[in-house]
Short mmCIF file of C-alpha atoms in Angstrom, two decimals:
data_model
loop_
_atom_site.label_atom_id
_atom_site.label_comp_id
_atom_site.label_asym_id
_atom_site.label_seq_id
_atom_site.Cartn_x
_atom_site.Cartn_y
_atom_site.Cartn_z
CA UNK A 209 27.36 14.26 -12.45
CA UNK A 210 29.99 13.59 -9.54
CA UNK A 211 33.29 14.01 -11.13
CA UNK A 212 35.66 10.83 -9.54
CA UNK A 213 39.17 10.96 -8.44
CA UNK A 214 41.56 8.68 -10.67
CA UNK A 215 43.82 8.19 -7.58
CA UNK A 216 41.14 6.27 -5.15
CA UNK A 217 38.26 5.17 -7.26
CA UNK A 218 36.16 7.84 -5.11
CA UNK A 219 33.78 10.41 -6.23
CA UNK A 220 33.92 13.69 -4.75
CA UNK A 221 30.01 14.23 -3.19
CA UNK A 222 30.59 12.49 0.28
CA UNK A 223 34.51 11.18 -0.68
CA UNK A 224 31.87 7.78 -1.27
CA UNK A 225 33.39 4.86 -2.69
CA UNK A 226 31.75 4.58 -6.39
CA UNK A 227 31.45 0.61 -5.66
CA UNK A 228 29.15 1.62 -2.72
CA UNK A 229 26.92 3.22 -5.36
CA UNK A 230 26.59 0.29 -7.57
CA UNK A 231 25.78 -2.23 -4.47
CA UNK A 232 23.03 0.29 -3.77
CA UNK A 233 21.85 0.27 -7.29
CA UNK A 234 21.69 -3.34 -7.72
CA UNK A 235 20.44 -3.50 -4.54
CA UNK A 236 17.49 -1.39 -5.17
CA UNK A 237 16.53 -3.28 -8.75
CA UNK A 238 15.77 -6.75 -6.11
CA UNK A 239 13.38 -4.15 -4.01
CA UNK A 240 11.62 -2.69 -6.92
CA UNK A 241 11.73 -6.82 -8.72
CA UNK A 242 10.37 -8.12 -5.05
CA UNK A 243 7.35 -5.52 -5.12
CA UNK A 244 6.63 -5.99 -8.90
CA UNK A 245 7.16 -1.96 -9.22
CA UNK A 246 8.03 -3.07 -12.42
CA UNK A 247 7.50 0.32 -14.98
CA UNK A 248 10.13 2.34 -12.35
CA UNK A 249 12.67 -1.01 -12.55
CA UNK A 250 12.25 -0.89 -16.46
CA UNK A 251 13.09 3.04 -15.91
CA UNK A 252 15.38 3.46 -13.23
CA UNK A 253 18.15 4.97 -15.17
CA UNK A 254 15.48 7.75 -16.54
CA UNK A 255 13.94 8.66 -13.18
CA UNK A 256 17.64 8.29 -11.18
CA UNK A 257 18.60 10.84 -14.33
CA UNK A 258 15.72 12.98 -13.47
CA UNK A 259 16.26 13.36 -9.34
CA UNK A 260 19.61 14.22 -10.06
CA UNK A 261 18.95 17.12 -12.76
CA UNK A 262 15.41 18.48 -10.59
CA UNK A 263 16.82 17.87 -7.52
CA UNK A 264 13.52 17.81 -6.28
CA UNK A 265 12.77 17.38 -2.42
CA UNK A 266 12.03 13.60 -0.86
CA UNK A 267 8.50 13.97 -0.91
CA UNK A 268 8.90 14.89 -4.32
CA UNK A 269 10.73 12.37 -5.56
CA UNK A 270 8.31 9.44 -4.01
CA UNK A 271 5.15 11.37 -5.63
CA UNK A 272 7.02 11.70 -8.69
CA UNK A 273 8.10 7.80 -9.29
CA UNK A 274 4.98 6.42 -7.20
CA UNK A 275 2.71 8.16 -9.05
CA UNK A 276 4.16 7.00 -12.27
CA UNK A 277 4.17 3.36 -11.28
CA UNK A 278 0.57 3.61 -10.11
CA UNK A 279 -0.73 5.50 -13.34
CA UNK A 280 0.94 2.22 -14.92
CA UNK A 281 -0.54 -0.36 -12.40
CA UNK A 282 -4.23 0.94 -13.22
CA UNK A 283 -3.73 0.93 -16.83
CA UNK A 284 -2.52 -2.61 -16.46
CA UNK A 285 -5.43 -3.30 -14.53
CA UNK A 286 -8.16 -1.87 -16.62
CA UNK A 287 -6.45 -3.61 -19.65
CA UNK A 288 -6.51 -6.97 -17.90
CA UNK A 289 -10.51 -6.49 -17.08
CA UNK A 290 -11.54 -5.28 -20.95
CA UNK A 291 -9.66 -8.81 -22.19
CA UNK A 292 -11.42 -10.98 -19.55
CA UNK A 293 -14.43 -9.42 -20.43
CA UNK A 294 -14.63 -10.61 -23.73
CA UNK A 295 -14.92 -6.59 -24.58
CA UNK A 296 -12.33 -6.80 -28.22
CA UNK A 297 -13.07 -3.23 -29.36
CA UNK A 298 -12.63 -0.15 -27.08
CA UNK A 299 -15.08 2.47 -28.21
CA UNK A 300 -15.10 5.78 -26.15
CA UNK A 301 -18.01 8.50 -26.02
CA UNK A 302 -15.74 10.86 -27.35
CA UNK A 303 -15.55 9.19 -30.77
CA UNK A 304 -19.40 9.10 -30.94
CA UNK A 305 -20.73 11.72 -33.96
CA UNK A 306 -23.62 13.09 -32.25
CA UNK A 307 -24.97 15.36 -34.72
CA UNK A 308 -25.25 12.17 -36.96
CA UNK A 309 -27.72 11.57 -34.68
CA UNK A 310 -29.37 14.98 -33.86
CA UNK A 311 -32.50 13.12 -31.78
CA UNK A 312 -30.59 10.96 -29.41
CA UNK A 313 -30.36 12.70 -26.25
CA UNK A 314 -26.90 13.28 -25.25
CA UNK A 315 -27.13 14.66 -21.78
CA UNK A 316 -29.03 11.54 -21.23
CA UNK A 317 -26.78 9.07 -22.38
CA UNK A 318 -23.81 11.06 -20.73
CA UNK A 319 -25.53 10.76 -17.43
CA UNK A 320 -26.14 6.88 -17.83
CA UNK A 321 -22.17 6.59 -18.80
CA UNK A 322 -21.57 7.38 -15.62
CA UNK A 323 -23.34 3.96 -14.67
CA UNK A 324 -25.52 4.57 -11.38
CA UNK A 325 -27.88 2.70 -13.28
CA UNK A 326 -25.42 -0.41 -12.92
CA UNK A 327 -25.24 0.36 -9.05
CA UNK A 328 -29.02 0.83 -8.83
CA UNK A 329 -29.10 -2.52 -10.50
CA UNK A 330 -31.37 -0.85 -13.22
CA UNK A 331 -31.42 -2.69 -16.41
CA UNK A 332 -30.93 -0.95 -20.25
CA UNK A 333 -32.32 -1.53 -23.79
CA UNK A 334 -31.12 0.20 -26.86
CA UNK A 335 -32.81 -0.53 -29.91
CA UNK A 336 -32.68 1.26 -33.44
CA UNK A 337 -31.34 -0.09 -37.20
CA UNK A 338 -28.38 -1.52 -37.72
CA UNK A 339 -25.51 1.04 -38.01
CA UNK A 340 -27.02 3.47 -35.57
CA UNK A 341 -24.97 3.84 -32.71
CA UNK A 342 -26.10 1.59 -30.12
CA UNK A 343 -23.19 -0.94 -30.15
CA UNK A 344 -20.82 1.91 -30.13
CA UNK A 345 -22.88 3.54 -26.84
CA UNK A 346 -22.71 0.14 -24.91
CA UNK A 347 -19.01 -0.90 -25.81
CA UNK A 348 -18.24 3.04 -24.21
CA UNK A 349 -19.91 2.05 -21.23
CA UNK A 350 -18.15 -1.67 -21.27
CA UNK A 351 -14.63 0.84 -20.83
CA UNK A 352 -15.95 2.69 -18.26
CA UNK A 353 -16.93 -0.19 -16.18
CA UNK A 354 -13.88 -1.57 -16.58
CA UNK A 355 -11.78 2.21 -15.97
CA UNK A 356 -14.31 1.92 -12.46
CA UNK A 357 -13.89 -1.54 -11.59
CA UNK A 358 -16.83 -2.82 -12.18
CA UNK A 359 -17.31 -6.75 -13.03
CA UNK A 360 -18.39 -6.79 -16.72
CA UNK A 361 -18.89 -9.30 -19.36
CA UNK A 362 -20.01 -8.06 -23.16
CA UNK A 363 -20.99 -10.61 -25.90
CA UNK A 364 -22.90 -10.40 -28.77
CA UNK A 365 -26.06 -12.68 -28.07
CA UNK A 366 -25.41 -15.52 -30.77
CA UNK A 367 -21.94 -15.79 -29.43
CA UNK A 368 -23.62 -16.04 -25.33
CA UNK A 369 -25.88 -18.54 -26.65
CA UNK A 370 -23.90 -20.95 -28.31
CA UNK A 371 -21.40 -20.92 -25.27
CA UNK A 372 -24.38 -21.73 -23.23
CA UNK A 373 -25.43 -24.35 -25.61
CA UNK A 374 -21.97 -25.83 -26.00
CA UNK A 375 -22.18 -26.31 -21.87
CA UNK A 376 -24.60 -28.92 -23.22
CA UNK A 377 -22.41 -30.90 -25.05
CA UNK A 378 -20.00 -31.18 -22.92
CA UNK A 379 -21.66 -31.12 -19.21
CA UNK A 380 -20.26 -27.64 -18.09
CA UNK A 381 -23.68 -26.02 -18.51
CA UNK A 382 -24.10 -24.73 -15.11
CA UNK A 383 -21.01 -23.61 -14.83
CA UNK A 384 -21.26 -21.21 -18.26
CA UNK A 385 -24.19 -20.37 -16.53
CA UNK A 386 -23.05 -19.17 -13.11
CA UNK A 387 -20.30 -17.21 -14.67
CA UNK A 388 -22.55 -15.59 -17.17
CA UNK A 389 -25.38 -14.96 -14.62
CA UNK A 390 -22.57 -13.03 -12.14
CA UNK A 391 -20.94 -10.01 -13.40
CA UNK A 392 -22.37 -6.75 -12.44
CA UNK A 393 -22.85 -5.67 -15.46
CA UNK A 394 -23.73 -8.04 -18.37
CA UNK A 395 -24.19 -6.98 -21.97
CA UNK A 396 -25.93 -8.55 -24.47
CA UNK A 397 -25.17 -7.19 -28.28
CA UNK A 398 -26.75 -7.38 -31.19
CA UNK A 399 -30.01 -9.08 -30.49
CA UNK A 400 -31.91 -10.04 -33.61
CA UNK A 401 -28.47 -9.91 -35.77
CA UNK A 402 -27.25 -13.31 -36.86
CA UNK A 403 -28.83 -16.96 -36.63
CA UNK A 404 -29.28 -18.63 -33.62
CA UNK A 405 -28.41 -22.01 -33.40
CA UNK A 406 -30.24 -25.23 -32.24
CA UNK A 407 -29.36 -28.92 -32.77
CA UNK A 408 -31.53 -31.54 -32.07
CA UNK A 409 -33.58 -31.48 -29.12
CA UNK A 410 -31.88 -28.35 -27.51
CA UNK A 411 -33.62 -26.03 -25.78
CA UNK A 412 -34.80 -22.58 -27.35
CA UNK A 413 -32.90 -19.89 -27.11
CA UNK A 414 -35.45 -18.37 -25.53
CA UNK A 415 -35.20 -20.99 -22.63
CA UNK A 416 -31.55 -20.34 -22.30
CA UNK A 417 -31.71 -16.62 -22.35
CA UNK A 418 -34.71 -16.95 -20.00
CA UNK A 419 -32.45 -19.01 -17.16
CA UNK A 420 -29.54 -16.48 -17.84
CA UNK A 421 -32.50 -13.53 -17.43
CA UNK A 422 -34.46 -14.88 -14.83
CA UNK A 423 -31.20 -15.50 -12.52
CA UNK A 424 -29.35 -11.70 -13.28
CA UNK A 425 -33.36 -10.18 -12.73
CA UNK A 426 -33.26 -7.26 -9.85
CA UNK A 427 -29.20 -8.96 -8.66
CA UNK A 428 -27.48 -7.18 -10.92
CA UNK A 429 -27.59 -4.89 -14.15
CA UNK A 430 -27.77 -6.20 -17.71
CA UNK A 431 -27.91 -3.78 -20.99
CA UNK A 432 -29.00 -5.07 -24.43
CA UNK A 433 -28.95 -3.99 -27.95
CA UNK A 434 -31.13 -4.83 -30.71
CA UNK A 435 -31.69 -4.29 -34.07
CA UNK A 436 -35.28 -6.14 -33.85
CA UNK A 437 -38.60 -4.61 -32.21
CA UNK A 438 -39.56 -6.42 -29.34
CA UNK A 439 -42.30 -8.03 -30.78
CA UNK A 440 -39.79 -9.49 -33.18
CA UNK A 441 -38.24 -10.99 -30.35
CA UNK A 442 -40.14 -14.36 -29.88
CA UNK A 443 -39.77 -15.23 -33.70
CA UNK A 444 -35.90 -14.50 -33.52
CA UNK A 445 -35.43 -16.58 -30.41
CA UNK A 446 -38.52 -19.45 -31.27
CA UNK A 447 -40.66 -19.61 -28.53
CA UNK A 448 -43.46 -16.47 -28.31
CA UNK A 449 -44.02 -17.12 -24.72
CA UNK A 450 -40.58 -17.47 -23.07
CA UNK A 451 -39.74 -14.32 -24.61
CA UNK A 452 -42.62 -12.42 -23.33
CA UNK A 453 -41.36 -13.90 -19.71
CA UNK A 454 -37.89 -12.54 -20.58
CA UNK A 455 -38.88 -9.53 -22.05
CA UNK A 456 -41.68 -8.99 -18.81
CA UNK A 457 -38.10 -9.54 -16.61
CA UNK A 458 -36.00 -7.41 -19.01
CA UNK A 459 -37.47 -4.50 -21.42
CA UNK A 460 -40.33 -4.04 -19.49
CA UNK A 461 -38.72 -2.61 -16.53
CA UNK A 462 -35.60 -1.01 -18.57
CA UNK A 463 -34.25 2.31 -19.16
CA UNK A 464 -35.46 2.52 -22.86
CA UNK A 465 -33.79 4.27 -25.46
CA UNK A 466 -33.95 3.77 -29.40
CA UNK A 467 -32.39 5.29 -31.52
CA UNK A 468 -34.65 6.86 -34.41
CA UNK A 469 -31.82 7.78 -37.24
CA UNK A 470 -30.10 7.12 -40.40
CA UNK A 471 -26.98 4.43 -40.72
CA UNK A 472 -23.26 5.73 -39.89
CA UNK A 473 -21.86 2.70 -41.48
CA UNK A 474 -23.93 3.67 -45.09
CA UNK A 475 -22.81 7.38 -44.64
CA UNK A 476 -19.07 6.40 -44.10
CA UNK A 477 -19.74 3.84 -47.09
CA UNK A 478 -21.37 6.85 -49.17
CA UNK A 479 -18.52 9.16 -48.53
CA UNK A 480 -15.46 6.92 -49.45
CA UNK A 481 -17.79 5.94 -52.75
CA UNK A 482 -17.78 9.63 -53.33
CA UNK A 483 -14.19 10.01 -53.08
CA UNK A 484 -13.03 7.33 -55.13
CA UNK A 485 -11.76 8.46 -58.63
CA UNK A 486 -13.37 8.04 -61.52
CA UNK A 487 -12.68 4.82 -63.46
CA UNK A 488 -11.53 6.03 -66.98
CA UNK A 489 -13.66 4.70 -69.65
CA UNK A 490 -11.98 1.45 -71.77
CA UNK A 491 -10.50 2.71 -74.75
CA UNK A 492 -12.63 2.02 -77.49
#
């Protein structure tokens, strides 16, 4: 640190008025406020603290604090896209046990992460029991579209239905619609888990999902979960031959994977039982 002389108020690198220095300062906070570079104006005292004991070059410096503030910018960015989405857990492929499931096929699932199948507009069914995987697999690939910038929604399908339905009530039908019907990639969770409502003389849900199909079909990409066969489908969603339309639009043409294994929630469950202690009997 410049050591200052008592008798001027200067400090000794450039005989510089230490005044001059704070004008500068403040000035620079308004720059960094006017171009919302708002993680290096929250740390300007660290990185200032840094230049001074590096002393690294001017290039240097603007990699440094650029690259910092851009790091922080795309973090913002991606975080802003997985709440929009609807996306509340963040699951990553890293987390996923895959010798608890020795016969899904890694490689491919590692090559569909990286979501040409999205750009090739190809659409993707999962199915298997409940506790398998398959929510965990899609809500990794909800992350990634979001890390790459791709427009993604993610509900479960109970929850996209009655949104759709409550467009009925109050008139804004086609414009739920629309915004379901647009993102690149749409997901659809859980299909078969839950009960699907339907008041009065609503449609189906098989007539809703079918418009919401039936518009995304060959535009863009939509991948579905379900802990249902197919055939289970039309008795899930009540009408047999809207489903098979939805299903001729959808599964038909998918990538296809299920997921033939044993429950990871039930093994987790099994494991804690096995580590609880054992209750003491009651004195008799």
């Amino acid at each position: 640190m410049a050591k200052r002389d008592g008798k001027n108020g200067h400090d000794d690198a450039g005989d510089r008025p230490a005044a001059t220095d704070a004008l500068v300062l403040a000035a620079l906070r308004r720059h960094l406020e006017f171009l919302g570079l708002t993680l290096t104006l929250a740390e300007l005292d660290e990185r200032l603290a840094w230049a001074t004991r590096e002393r690294p070059g001017a290039t240097a410096v603007l990699e440094h604090v650029l690259g910092l503030e851009a790091a922080h910018k795309l973090e913002e960015r991606i975080a802003r896209r997985v709440h929009s989405s609807g996306l509340v857990e963040r699951k990553a492929l890293e987390a996923f046990d895959w010798n608890f499931q020795p016969k899904l096929d890694k490689a491919f699932v590692l090559e569909l992460a990286r979501l040409d199948f999205v750009r090739r507009r190809d659409d993707l069914v999962i199915t298997g029991k409940t506790g398998t995987g398959k929510s965990h697999i899609l809500k990794a690939f909800a992350l990634r579209a979001c890390e790459q910038g791709i427009r993604m929604r993610y509900a479960r399908c109970v929850d996209l239905l009655d949104d759709l339905h409550a467009g009925l009530a109050d008139g804004s039908y086609a414009r739920r619609l629309k915004a379901w019907a647009s993102p690149a990639l749409l997901i659809i969770d859980d299909v078969g888990l839950g009960q699907v409502k339907k008041r009065g003389d609503e449609p189906t849900a098989a007539h809703t999902l079918y418009n919401l199909i039936d518009r995304r079909h060959s535009k863009v990409s939509t991948a579905v979960t379900s802990n249902i066969a197919l055939s289970d489908w039309g008795r899930f969603l009540g009408d047999a031959t809207l489903t098979a339309a939805i299903l001729d639009r959808l599964a038909m043409h998918a990538i296809r994977i299920d997921i033939d294994g044993p429950s990871y929630r039930q093994h987790v469950a099994t494991e804690r039982a096995g580590q609880r202690p054992a209750t003491a009997p009651p004195p008799s």
